[in-house]
PDB file of N, CA and C in Angstrom:
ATOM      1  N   UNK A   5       8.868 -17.780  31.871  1.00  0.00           N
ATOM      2  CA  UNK A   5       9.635 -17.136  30.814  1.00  0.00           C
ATOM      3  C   UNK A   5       9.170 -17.668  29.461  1.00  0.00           C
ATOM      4  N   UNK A   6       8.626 -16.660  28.529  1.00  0.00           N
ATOM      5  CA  UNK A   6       8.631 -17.033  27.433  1.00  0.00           C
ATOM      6  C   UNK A   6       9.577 -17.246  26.219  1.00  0.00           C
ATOM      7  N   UNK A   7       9.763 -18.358  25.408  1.00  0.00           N
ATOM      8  CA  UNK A   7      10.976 -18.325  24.226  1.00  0.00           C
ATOM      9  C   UNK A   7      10.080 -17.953  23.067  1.00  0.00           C
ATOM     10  N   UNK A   8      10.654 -17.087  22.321  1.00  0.00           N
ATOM     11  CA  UNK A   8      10.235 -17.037  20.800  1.00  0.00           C
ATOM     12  C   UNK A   8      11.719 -17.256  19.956  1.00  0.00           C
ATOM     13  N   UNK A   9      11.322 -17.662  18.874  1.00  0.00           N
ATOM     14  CA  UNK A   9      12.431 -18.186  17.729  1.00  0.00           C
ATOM     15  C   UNK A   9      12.424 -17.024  17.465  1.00  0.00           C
ATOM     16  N   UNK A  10      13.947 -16.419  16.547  1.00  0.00           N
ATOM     17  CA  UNK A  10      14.270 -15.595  16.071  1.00  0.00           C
ATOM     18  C   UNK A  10      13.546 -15.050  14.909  1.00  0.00           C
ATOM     19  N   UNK A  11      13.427 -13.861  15.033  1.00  0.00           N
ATOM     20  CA  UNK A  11      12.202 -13.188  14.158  1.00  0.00           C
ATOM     21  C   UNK A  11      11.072 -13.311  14.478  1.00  0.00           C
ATOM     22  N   UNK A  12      10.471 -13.387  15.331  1.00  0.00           N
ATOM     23  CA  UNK A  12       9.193 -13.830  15.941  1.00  0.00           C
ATOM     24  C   UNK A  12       9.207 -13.148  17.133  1.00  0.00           C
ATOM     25  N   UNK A  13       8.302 -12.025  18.043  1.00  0.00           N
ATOM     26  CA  UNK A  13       7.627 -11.142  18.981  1.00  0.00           C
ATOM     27  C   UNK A  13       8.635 -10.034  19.057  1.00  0.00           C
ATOM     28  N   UNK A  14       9.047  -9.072  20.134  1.00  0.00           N
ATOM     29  CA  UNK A  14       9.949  -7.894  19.927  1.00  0.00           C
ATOM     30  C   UNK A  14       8.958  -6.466  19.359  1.00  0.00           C
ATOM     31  N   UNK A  15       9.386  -5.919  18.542  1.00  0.00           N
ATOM     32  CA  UNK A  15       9.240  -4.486  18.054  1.00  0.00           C
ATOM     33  C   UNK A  15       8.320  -4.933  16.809  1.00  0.00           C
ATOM     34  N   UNK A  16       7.436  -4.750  16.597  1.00  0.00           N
ATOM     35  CA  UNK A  16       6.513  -4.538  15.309  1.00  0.00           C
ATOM     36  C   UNK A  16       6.917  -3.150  14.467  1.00  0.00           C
ATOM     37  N   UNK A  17       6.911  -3.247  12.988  1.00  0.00           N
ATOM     38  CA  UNK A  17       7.008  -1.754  12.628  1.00  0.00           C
ATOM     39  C   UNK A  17       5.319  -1.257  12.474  1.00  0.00           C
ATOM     40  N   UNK A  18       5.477  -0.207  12.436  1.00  0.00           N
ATOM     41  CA  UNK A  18       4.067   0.665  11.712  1.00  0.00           C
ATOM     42  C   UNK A  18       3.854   0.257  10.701  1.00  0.00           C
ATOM     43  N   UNK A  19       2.945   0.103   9.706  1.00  0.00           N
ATOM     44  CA  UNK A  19       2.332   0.252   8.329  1.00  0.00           C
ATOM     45  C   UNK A  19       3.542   0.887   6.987  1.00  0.00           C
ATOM     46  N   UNK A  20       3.289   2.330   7.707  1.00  0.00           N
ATOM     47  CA  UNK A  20       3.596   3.101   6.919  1.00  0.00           C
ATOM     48  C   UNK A  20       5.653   2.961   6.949  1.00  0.00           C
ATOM     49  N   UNK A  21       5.949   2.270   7.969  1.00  0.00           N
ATOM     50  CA  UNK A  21       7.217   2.452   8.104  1.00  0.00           C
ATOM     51  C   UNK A  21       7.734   1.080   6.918  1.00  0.00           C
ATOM     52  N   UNK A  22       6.831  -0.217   7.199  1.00  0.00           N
ATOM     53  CA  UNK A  22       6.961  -0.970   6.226  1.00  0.00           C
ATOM     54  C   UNK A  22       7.062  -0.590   4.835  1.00  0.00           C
ATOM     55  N   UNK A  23       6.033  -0.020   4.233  1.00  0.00           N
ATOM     56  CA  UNK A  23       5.776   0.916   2.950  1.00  0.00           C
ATOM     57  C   UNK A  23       6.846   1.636   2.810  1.00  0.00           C
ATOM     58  N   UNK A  24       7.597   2.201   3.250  1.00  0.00           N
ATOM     59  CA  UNK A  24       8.639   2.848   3.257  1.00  0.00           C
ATOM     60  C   UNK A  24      10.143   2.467   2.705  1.00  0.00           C
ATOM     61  N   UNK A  25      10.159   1.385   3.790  1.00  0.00           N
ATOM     62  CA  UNK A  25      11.558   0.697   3.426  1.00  0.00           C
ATOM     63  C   UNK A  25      11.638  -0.401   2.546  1.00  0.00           C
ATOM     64  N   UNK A  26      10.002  -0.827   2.056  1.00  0.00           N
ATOM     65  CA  UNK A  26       9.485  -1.325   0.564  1.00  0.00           C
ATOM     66  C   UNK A  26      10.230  -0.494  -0.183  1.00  0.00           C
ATOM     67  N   UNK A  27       9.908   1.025  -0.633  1.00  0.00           N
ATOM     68  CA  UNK A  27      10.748   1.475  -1.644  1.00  0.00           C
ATOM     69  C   UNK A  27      11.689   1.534  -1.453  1.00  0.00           C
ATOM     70  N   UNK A  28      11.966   2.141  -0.500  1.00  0.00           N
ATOM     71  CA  UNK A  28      13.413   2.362  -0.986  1.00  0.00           C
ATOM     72  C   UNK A  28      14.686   1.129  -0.762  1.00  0.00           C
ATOM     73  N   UNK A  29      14.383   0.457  -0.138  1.00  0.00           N
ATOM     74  CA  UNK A  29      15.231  -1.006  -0.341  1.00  0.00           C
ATOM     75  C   UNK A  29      15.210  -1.540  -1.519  1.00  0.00           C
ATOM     76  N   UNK A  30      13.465  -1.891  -1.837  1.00  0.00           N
ATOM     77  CA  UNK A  30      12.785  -2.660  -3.151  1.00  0.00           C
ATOM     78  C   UNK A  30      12.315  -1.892  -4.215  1.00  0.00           C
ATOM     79  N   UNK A  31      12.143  -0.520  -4.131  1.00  0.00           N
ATOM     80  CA  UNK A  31      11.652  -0.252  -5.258  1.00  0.00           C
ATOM     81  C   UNK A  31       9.870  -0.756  -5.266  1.00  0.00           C
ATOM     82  N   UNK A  32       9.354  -1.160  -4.067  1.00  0.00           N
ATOM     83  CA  UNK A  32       7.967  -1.518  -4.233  1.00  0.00           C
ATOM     84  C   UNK A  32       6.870   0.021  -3.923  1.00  0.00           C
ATOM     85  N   UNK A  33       6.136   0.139  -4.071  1.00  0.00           N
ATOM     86  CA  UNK A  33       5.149   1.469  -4.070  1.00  0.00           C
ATOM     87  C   UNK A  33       3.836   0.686  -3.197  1.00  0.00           C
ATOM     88  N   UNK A  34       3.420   0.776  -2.267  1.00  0.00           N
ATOM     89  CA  UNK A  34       1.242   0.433  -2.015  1.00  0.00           C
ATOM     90  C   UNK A  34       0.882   2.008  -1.362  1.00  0.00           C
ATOM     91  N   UNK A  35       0.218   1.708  -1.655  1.00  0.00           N
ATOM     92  CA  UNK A  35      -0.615   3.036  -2.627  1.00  0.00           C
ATOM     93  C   UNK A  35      -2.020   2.915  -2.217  1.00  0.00           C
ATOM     94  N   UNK A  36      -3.173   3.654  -1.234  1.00  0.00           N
ATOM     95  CA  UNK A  36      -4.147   3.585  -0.673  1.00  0.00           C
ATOM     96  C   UNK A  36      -4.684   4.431  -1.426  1.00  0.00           C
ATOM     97  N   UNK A  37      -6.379   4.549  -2.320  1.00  0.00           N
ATOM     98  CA  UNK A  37      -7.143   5.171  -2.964  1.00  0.00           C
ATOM     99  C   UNK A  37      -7.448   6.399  -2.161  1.00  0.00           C
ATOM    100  N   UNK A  38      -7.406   5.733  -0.708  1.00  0.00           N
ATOM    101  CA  UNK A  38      -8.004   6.934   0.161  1.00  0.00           C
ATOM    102  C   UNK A  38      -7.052   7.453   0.926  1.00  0.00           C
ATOM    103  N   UNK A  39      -5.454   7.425   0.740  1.00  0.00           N
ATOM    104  CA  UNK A  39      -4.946   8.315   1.129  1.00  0.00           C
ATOM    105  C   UNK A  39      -4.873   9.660   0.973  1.00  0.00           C
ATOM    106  N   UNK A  40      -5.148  10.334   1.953  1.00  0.00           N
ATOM    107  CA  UNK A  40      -5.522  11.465   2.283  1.00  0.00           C
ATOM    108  C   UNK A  40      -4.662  12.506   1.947  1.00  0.00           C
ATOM    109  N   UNK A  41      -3.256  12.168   1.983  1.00  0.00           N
ATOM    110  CA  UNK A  41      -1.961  13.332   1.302  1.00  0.00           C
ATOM    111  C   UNK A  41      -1.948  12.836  -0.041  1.00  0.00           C
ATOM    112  N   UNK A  42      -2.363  12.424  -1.019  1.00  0.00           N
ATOM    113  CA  UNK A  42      -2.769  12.576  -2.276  1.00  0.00           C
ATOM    114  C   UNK A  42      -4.167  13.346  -3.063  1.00  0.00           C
ATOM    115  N   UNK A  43      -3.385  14.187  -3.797  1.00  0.00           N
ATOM    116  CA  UNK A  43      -4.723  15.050  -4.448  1.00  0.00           C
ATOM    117  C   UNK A  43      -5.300  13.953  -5.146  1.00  0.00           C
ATOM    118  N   UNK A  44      -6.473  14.572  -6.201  1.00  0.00           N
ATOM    119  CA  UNK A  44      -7.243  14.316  -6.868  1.00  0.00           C
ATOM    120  C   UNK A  44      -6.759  13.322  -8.278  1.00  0.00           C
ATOM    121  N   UNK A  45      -6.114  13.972  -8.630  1.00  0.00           N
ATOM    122  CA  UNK A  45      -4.963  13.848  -9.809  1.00  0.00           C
ATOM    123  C   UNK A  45      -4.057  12.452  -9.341  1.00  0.00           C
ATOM    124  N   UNK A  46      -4.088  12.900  -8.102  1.00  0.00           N
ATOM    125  CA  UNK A  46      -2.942  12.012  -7.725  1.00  0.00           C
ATOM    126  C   UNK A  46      -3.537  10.378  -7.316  1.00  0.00           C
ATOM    127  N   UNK A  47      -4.680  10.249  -7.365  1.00  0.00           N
ATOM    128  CA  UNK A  47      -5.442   9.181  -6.751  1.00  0.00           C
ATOM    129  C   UNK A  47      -5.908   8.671  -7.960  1.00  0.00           C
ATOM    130  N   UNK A  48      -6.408   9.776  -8.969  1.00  0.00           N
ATOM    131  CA  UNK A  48      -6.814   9.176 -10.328  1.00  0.00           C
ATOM    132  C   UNK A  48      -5.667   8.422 -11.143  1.00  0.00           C
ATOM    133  N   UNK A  49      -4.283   8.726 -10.755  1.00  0.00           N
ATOM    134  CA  UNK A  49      -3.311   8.225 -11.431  1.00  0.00           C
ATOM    135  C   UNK A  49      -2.851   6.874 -10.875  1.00  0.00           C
ATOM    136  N   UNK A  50      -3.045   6.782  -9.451  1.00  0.00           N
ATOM    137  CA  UNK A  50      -2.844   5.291  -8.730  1.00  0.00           C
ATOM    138  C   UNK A  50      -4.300   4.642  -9.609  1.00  0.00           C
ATOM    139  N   UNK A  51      -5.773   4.972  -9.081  1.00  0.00           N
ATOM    140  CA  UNK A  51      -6.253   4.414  -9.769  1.00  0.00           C
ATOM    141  C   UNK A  51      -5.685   3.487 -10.941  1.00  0.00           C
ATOM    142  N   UNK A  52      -5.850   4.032 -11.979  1.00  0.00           N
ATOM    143  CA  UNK A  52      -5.816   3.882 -13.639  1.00  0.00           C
ATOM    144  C   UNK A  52      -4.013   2.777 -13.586  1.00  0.00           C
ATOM    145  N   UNK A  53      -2.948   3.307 -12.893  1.00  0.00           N
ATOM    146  CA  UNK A  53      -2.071   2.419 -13.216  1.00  0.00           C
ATOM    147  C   UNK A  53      -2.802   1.344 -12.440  1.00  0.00           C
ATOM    148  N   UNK A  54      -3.361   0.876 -10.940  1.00  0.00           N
ATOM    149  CA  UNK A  54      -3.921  -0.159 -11.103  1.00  0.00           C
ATOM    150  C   UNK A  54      -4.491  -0.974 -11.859  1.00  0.00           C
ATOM    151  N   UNK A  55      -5.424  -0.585 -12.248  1.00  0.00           N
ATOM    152  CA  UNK A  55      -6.482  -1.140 -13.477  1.00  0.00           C
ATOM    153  C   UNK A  55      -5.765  -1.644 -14.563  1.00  0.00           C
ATOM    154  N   UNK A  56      -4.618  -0.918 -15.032  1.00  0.00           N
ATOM    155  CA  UNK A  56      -3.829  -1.383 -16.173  1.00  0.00           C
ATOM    156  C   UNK A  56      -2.972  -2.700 -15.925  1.00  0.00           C
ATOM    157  N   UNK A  57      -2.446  -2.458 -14.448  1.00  0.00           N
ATOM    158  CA  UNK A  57      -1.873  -3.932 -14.253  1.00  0.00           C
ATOM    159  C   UNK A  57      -2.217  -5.282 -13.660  1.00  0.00           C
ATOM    160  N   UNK A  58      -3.322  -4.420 -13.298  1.00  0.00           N
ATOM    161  CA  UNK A  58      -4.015  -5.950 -12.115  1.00  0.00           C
ATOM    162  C   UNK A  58      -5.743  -5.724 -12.469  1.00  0.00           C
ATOM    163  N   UNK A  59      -6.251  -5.055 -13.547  1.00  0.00           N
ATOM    164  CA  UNK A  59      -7.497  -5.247 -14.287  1.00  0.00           C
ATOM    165  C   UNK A  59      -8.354  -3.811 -12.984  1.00  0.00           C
ATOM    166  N   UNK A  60      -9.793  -3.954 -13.169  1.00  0.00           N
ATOM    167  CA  UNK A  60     -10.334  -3.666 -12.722  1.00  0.00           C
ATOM    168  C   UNK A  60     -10.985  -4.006 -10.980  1.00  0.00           C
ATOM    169  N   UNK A  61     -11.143  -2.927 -10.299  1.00  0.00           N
ATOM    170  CA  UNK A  61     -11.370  -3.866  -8.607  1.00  0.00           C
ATOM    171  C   UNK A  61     -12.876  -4.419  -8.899  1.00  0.00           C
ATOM    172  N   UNK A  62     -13.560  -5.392  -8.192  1.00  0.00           N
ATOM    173  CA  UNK A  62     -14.362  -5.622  -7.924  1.00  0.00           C
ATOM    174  C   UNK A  62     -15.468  -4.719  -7.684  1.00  0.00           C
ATOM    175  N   UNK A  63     -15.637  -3.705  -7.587  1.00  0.00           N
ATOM    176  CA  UNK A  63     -16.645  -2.543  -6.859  1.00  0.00           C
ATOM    177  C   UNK A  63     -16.330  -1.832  -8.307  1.00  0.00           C
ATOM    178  N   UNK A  64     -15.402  -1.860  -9.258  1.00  0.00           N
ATOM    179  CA  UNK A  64     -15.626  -0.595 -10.203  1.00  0.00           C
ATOM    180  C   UNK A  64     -16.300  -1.534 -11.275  1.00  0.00           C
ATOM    181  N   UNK A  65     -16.465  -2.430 -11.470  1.00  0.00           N
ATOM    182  CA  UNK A  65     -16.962  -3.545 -12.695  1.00  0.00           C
ATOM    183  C   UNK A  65     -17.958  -3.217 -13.197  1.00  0.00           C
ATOM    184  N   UNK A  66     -19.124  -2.375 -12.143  1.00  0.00           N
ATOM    185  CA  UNK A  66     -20.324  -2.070 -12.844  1.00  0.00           C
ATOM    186  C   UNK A  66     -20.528  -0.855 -13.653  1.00  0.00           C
ATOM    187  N   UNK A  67     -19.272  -0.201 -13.846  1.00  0.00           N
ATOM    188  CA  UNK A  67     -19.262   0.877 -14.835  1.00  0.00           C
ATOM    189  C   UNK A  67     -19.111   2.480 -13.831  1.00  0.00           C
ATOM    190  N   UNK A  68     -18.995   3.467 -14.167  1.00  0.00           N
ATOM    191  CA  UNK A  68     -18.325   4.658 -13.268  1.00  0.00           C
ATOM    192  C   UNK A  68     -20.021   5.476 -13.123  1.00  0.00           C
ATOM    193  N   UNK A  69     -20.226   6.195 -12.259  1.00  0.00           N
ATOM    194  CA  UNK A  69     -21.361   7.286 -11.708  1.00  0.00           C
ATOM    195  C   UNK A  69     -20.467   8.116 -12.006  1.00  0.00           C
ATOM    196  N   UNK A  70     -21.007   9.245 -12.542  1.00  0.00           N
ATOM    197  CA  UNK A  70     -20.624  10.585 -12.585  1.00  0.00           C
ATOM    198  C   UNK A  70     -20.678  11.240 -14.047  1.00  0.00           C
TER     199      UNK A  70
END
């Protein structure tokens, strides 16, 4: 028989179920570049508020293609 301390093995949530009850409990948002149910618009806008609060990622530093 195995013991685990409370809060420890049982039911894992999903990802997305975590992310979830982030907002709406906390008010927290994560936000994937490459999520796929976000348009264009909508990815450029996660973008850019990133950048504004936590600087630039590592991979965009060398300036934009296009």
């Amino acid at each position: 028989m195995r013991w685990h301390p409370k809060g420890y093995g049982g039911h894992r949530r999903d990802p997305d179920q975590v992310k979830r009850e982030g907002w709406r409990e906390q008010g927290l948002l994560a936000v994937s570049l490459e999520d796929a149910r976000l348009t264009w618009p909508e990815r450029e806008l996660v973008r850019q508020l990133g950048e504004k609060l936590y600087g630039p990622r590592p991979s965009d530093e060398g300036g934009r293609h296009g």
